[in-house]
mmCIF file of C-alpha atoms in Angstrom:
data_model
loop_
_atom_site.group_PDB
_atom_site.id
_atom_site.type_symbol
_atom_site.label_atom_id
_atom_site.label_comp_id
_atom_site.label_asym_id
_atom_site.label_seq_id
_atom_site.Cartn_x
_atom_site.Cartn_y
_atom_site.Cartn_z
ATOM 1 C CA THR A 1 86.633 32.248 147.533
ATOM 2 C CA GLN A 2 89.955 31.078 146.090
ATOM 3 C CA LEU A 3 90.411 32.661 142.665
ATOM 4 C CA LEU A 4 93.128 30.182 141.678
ATOM 5 C CA GLU A 5 92.695 26.460 142.506
ATOM 6 C CA GLN A 6 95.753 24.300 142.375
ATOM 7 C CA SER A 7 95.717 20.503 142.122
ATOM 8 C CA PRO A 8 96.751 18.223 143.529
ATOM 9 C CA GLN A 9 97.495 19.776 146.928
ATOM 10 C CA PHE A 10 100.089 17.141 147.702
ATOM 11 C CA LEU A 11 102.126 14.852 145.476
ATOM 12 C CA SER A 12 104.713 12.264 146.436
ATOM 13 C CA ILE A 13 106.500 10.458 143.647
ATOM 14 C CA GLN A 14 109.639 8.423 143.031
ATOM 15 C CA GLU A 15 112.700 9.888 141.299
ATOM 16 C CA GLY A 16 112.450 9.513 137.543
ATOM 17 C CA GLU A 17 108.641 9.723 137.337
ATOM 18 C CA ASN A 18 106.762 12.348 135.358
ATOM 19 C CA LEU A 19 104.103 14.555 136.846
ATOM 20 C CA THR A 20 101.697 17.359 135.997
ATOM 21 C CA VAL A 21 100.223 19.934 138.354
ATOM 22 C CA TYR A 22 97.330 22.204 137.516
ATOM 23 C CA CYS A 23 96.255 25.742 138.144
ATOM 24 C CA ASN A 24 92.641 26.645 137.343
ATOM 25 C CA SER A 25 90.472 29.723 137.581
ATOM 26 C CA SER A 26 87.205 31.121 136.313
ATOM 27 C CA SER A 27 88.950 34.449 135.820
ATOM 28 C CA VAL A 28 90.964 35.549 132.800
ATOM 29 C CA PHE A 29 94.491 36.679 133.516
ATOM 30 C CA SER A 30 96.862 38.785 131.536
ATOM 31 C CA SER A 31 99.753 36.656 132.738
ATOM 32 C CA LEU A 32 100.357 33.508 134.773
ATOM 33 C CA GLN A 33 103.472 33.047 136.846
ATOM 34 C CA TRP A 34 104.890 29.939 138.528
ATOM 35 C CA TYR A 35 107.029 30.028 141.615
ATOM 36 C CA ARG A 36 108.818 27.337 143.592
ATOM 37 C CA GLN A 37 109.337 27.651 147.321
ATOM 38 C CA GLU A 38 111.757 25.476 149.262
ATOM 39 C CA PRO A 39 111.541 24.990 153.005
ATOM 40 C CA GLY A 40 112.834 28.036 154.941
ATOM 41 C CA GLU A 41 112.923 30.237 151.852
ATOM 42 C CA GLY A 42 110.716 32.601 149.910
ATOM 43 C CA PRO A 43 109.182 31.689 146.554
ATOM 44 C CA VAL A 44 111.400 31.942 143.513
ATOM 45 C CA LEU A 45 109.993 32.905 140.145
ATOM 46 C CA LEU A 46 110.320 30.105 137.554
ATOM 47 C CA VAL A 47 108.457 31.431 134.513
ATOM 48 C CA THR A 48 105.891 33.941 133.283
ATOM 49 C CA VAL A 49 103.444 33.014 130.487
ATOM 50 C CA VAL A 50 101.401 35.653 128.812
ATOM 51 C CA THR A 51 99.809 34.442 125.614
ATOM 52 C CA GLY A 52 96.908 31.935 125.408
ATOM 53 C CA GLY A 53 98.241 28.551 124.369
ATOM 54 C CA GLU A 54 101.820 29.539 125.127
ATOM 55 C CA VAL A 55 104.229 26.801 126.088
ATOM 56 C CA LYS A 56 107.591 27.475 127.800
ATOM 57 C CA LYS A 57 110.264 24.962 128.651
ATOM 58 C CA LEU A 58 112.788 25.286 131.417
ATOM 59 C CA LYS A 59 115.036 22.223 131.249
ATOM 60 C CA ARG A 60 112.791 19.368 132.487
ATOM 61 C CA LEU A 61 109.891 21.733 133.326
ATOM 62 C CA THR A 62 107.182 22.533 130.760
ATOM 63 C CA PHE A 63 104.673 25.277 131.447
ATOM 64 C CA GLN A 64 101.512 25.859 129.462
ATOM 65 C CA PHE A 65 99.020 28.676 129.561
ATOM 66 C CA GLY A 66 95.422 27.733 128.584
ATOM 67 C CA ASP A 67 93.977 29.048 125.364
ATOM 68 C CA ALA A 68 91.427 31.159 127.277
ATOM 69 C CA ARG A 69 94.097 32.375 129.749
ATOM 70 C CA LYS A 70 92.180 30.957 132.706
ATOM 71 C CA ASP A 71 94.361 27.961 133.551
ATOM 72 C CA SER A 72 97.848 26.662 133.395
ATOM 73 C CA SER A 73 99.810 23.451 133.890
ATOM 74 C CA LEU A 74 103.336 22.544 134.911
ATOM 75 C CA HIS A 75 104.774 19.224 133.689
ATOM 76 C CA ILE A 76 107.993 17.845 135.151
ATOM 77 C CA THR A 77 109.797 15.114 133.253
ATOM 78 C CA ALA A 78 111.991 12.632 135.110
ATOM 79 C CA ALA A 79 111.562 14.299 138.493
ATOM 80 C CA GLN A 80 114.605 14.612 140.750
ATOM 81 C CA PRO A 81 114.851 15.105 144.565
ATOM 82 C CA GLY A 82 115.933 18.698 143.858
ATOM 83 C CA ASP A 83 112.497 19.363 142.432
ATOM 84 C CA THR A 84 110.954 18.961 145.872
ATOM 85 C CA GLY A 85 109.150 22.064 147.057
ATOM 86 C CA LEU A 86 105.904 24.022 147.035
ATOM 87 C CA TYR A 87 104.825 25.065 143.551
ATOM 88 C CA LEU A 88 102.708 28.213 143.486
ATOM 89 C CA CYS A 89 100.899 29.711 140.521
ATOM 90 C CA ALA A 90 99.957 33.404 140.450
ATOM 91 C CA GLY A 91 97.600 35.186 138.157
ATOM 92 C CA GLY A 92 98.370 38.704 137.013
ATOM 93 C CA TYR A 93 96.190 41.431 135.768
ATOM 94 C CA SER A 94 97.092 44.485 133.690
ATOM 95 C CA GLY A 95 98.459 47.564 135.408
ATOM 96 C CA ASN A 96 99.800 47.663 138.917
ATOM 97 C CA THR A 97 97.299 45.206 140.357
ATOM 98 C CA PRO A 98 98.578 42.631 142.855
ATOM 99 C CA LEU A 99 99.036 39.039 141.806
ATOM 100 C CA VAL A 100 96.530 36.450 142.983
ATOM 101 C CA PHE A 101 98.248 33.288 144.333
ATOM 102 C CA GLY A 102 96.965 29.762 144.511
ATOM 103 C CA LYS A 103 97.567 27.734 147.656
ATOM 104 C CA GLY A 104 100.173 25.609 145.943
ATOM 105 C CA THR A 105 101.039 22.007 145.226
ATOM 106 C CA ARG A 106 103.502 20.471 147.642
ATOM 107 C CA LEU A 107 105.755 18.065 145.738
ATOM 108 C CA SER A 108 108.036 15.490 147.304
ATOM 109 C CA VAL A 109 110.409 13.500 145.080
ATOM 110 C CA ILE A 110 111.834 10.491 146.792
ATOM 111 C CA ALA A 111 115.242 9.112 145.762
ATOM 112 C CA LYS B 1 122.710 42.156 142.727
ATOM 113 C CA ALA B 2 121.935 41.239 146.252
ATOM 114 C CA GLY B 3 118.514 39.740 146.832
ATOM 115 C CA VAL B 4 115.701 40.877 149.069
ATOM 116 C CA THR B 5 116.654 40.743 152.702
ATOM 117 C CA GLN B 6 114.331 40.495 155.718
ATOM 118 C CA THR B 7 114.993 40.899 159.357
ATOM 119 C CA PRO B 8 114.598 39.316 161.750
ATOM 120 C CA ARG B 9 114.259 35.750 160.376
ATOM 121 C CA TYR B 10 112.500 34.445 163.455
ATOM 122 C CA LEU B 11 110.442 36.145 166.124
ATOM 123 C CA ILE B 12 108.419 34.969 169.122
ATOM 124 C CA LYS B 13 105.949 37.383 170.639
ATOM 125 C CA THR B 14 103.169 37.303 173.177
ATOM 126 C CA ARG B 15 99.540 37.981 172.441
ATOM 127 C CA GLY B 16 98.796 41.701 172.724
ATOM 128 C CA GLN B 17 102.308 42.892 171.888
ATOM 129 C CA GLN B 18 103.250 44.608 168.693
ATOM 130 C CA VAL B 19 105.964 43.720 166.188
ATOM 131 C CA THR B 20 107.888 45.480 163.458
ATOM 132 C CA LEU B 21 109.418 43.594 160.495
ATOM 133 C CA SER B 22 111.941 45.021 158.091
ATOM 134 C CA CYS B 23 112.585 44.457 154.388
ATOM 135 C CA SER B 24 115.321 45.721 152.076
ATOM 136 C CA PRO B 25 114.431 45.299 148.396
ATOM 137 C CA ILE B 26 116.683 44.577 145.462
ATOM 138 C CA SER B 27 118.674 47.652 144.552
ATOM 139 C CA GLY B 28 116.685 49.766 142.087
ATOM 140 C CA HIS B 29 113.347 48.202 142.913
ATOM 141 C CA ARG B 30 110.805 50.765 143.991
ATOM 142 C CA SER B 31 107.871 48.468 144.713
ATOM 143 C CA VAL B 32 107.747 46.435 147.910
ATOM 144 C CA SER B 33 104.888 44.110 148.737
ATOM 145 C CA TRP B 34 104.096 42.192 151.912
ATOM 146 C CA TYR B 35 102.404 38.833 152.138
ATOM 147 C CA GLN B 36 101.248 36.553 154.911
ATOM 148 C CA GLN B 37 101.671 32.803 154.374
ATOM 149 C CA THR B 38 99.909 30.217 156.469
ATOM 150 C CA PRO B 39 99.279 26.494 155.817
ATOM 151 C CA GLY B 40 95.528 26.994 155.716
ATOM 152 C CA GLN B 41 95.183 30.220 153.692
ATOM 153 C CA GLY B 42 98.277 30.124 151.543
ATOM 154 C CA LEU B 43 99.914 33.293 150.403
ATOM 155 C CA GLN B 44 97.743 36.347 151.058
ATOM 156 C CA PHE B 45 98.548 39.885 149.951
ATOM 157 C CA LEU B 46 98.814 42.490 152.703
ATOM 158 C CA PHE B 47 99.873 45.687 150.956
ATOM 159 C CA GLU B 48 102.207 47.230 148.457
ATOM 160 C CA TYR B 49 104.310 50.376 148.692
ATOM 161 C CA PHE B 50 105.722 52.291 145.707
ATOM 162 C CA SER B 51 107.772 55.422 146.139
ATOM 163 C CA GLU B 52 106.831 55.740 149.811
ATOM 164 C CA THR B 53 103.104 55.549 149.031
ATOM 165 C CA GLN B 54 100.771 52.682 149.682
ATOM 166 C CA ARG B 55 99.613 51.705 146.172
ATOM 167 C CA ASN B 56 97.561 48.586 146.935
ATOM 168 C CA LYS B 57 95.990 47.081 150.014
ATOM 169 C CA GLY B 58 94.736 43.609 150.753
ATOM 170 C CA ASN B 59 91.858 42.555 153.009
ATOM 171 C CA PHE B 60 93.526 42.646 156.417
ATOM 172 C CA PRO B 61 92.518 44.574 159.564
ATOM 173 C CA GLY B 62 93.949 47.940 160.482
ATOM 174 C CA ARG B 63 96.281 46.276 163.006
ATOM 175 C CA PHE B 64 98.525 45.545 160.016
ATOM 176 C CA SER B 65 100.286 48.623 158.702
ATOM 177 C CA GLY B 66 103.375 49.432 156.808
ATOM 178 C CA ARG B 67 105.586 52.181 155.463
ATOM 179 C CA GLN B 68 108.344 52.711 153.003
ATOM 180 C CA PHE B 69 111.328 54.959 153.256
ATOM 181 C CA SER B 70 113.034 57.075 150.616
ATOM 182 C CA ASN B 71 115.649 54.341 150.048
ATOM 183 C CA SER B 72 112.806 51.937 149.262
ATOM 184 C CA ARG B 73 113.351 49.914 152.479
ATOM 185 C CA SER B 74 110.035 48.973 154.019
ATOM 186 C CA GLU B 75 108.692 48.076 157.417
ATOM 187 C CA MET B 76 105.571 46.219 158.447
ATOM 188 C CA ASN B 77 103.967 46.616 161.839
ATOM 189 C CA VAL B 78 101.395 44.456 163.516
ATOM 190 C CA SER B 79 99.774 45.794 166.659
ATOM 191 C CA THR B 80 97.885 43.914 169.351
ATOM 192 C CA LEU B 81 99.095 40.558 168.200
ATOM 193 C CA GLU B 82 96.642 37.637 168.080
ATOM 194 C CA LEU B 83 97.457 33.921 168.037
ATOM 195 C CA GLY B 84 96.132 33.807 164.454
ATOM 196 C CA ASP B 85 98.863 36.200 163.343
ATOM 197 C CA SER B 86 101.422 33.377 163.640
ATOM 198 C CA ALA B 87 102.665 32.993 160.078
ATOM 199 C CA LEU B 88 105.544 33.440 157.646
ATOM 200 C CA TYR B 89 105.619 37.056 156.541
ATOM 201 C CA LEU B 90 107.182 37.509 153.148
ATOM 202 C CA CYS B 91 108.374 40.687 151.541
ATOM 203 C CA ALA B 92 108.792 40.915 147.764
ATOM 204 C CA SER B 93 110.182 43.641 145.533
ATOM 205 C CA SER B 94 109.389 44.321 141.942
ATOM 206 C CA GLY B 95 111.344 46.237 139.374
ATOM 207 C CA GLY B 96 108.372 47.619 137.549
ATOM 208 C CA GLY B 97 108.199 44.920 134.868
ATOM 209 C CA VAL B 98 104.990 44.734 132.922
ATOM 210 C CA PHE B 99 103.978 41.458 134.555
ATOM 211 C CA TYR B 100 104.535 42.547 138.195
ATOM 212 C CA GLU B 101 106.990 39.781 138.822
ATOM 213 C CA GLN B 102 107.795 39.366 142.478
ATOM 214 C CA TYR B 103 111.213 38.727 143.970
ATOM 215 C CA PHE B 104 110.772 37.400 147.453
ATOM 216 C CA GLY B 105 112.930 37.520 150.525
ATOM 217 C CA PRO B 106 113.361 34.527 152.842
ATOM 218 C CA GLY B 107 110.586 35.677 155.193
ATOM 219 C CA THR B 108 110.157 36.297 158.861
ATOM 220 C CA ARG B 109 108.701 33.439 160.851
ATOM 221 C CA LEU B 110 106.449 35.005 163.532
ATOM 222 C CA THR B 111 105.104 32.925 166.382
ATOM 223 C CA VAL B 112 102.575 34.417 168.728
ATOM 224 C CA THR B 113 102.095 32.669 172.080
#
């Protein structure tokens, strides 16, 4: 059973379009992290959200944590080819408990 | 600060052999975690070491083992390799932040033939 479901699995869009990817769970998390992984590299942490309803912006990327802390979304405005990669969400619990990762959304932005 | 380094980057082994992968964490990070990443299963947690002790363990068979040295460097060993062990093995270090944020290395691509 996958604790964190990410959708869509694959997304191919044109440069300049907007997009939203989702991360859903039936579990409550103390934090939700988003990572981006480019081919041949390990995932890189983009953001951590910790409060229900929290919204964080990172340039053209907007991250939101659901009110109940069970889900999250990532919105990209005016996507660029450099945004191409695998976007992973990870749910965190309190204490030194390992993160739970979703399977990711593979985004391709075509110039 | 230098990032997490992993060696080797690529490895080809034959079924039944064993393999050892190495990871050097970010300086000052005492927690090192290992993950297996495959297209079908995504990123799966293997185990975590903190101050030379295994602190957490995922749901993998005993063929997968690890250790951590006093300088926080870590090794992962897989014995009696199976075809299904072909994957990208990622190491991540954590600096003890409240939210357990992971800093990943580039991974070791293991192919078992």
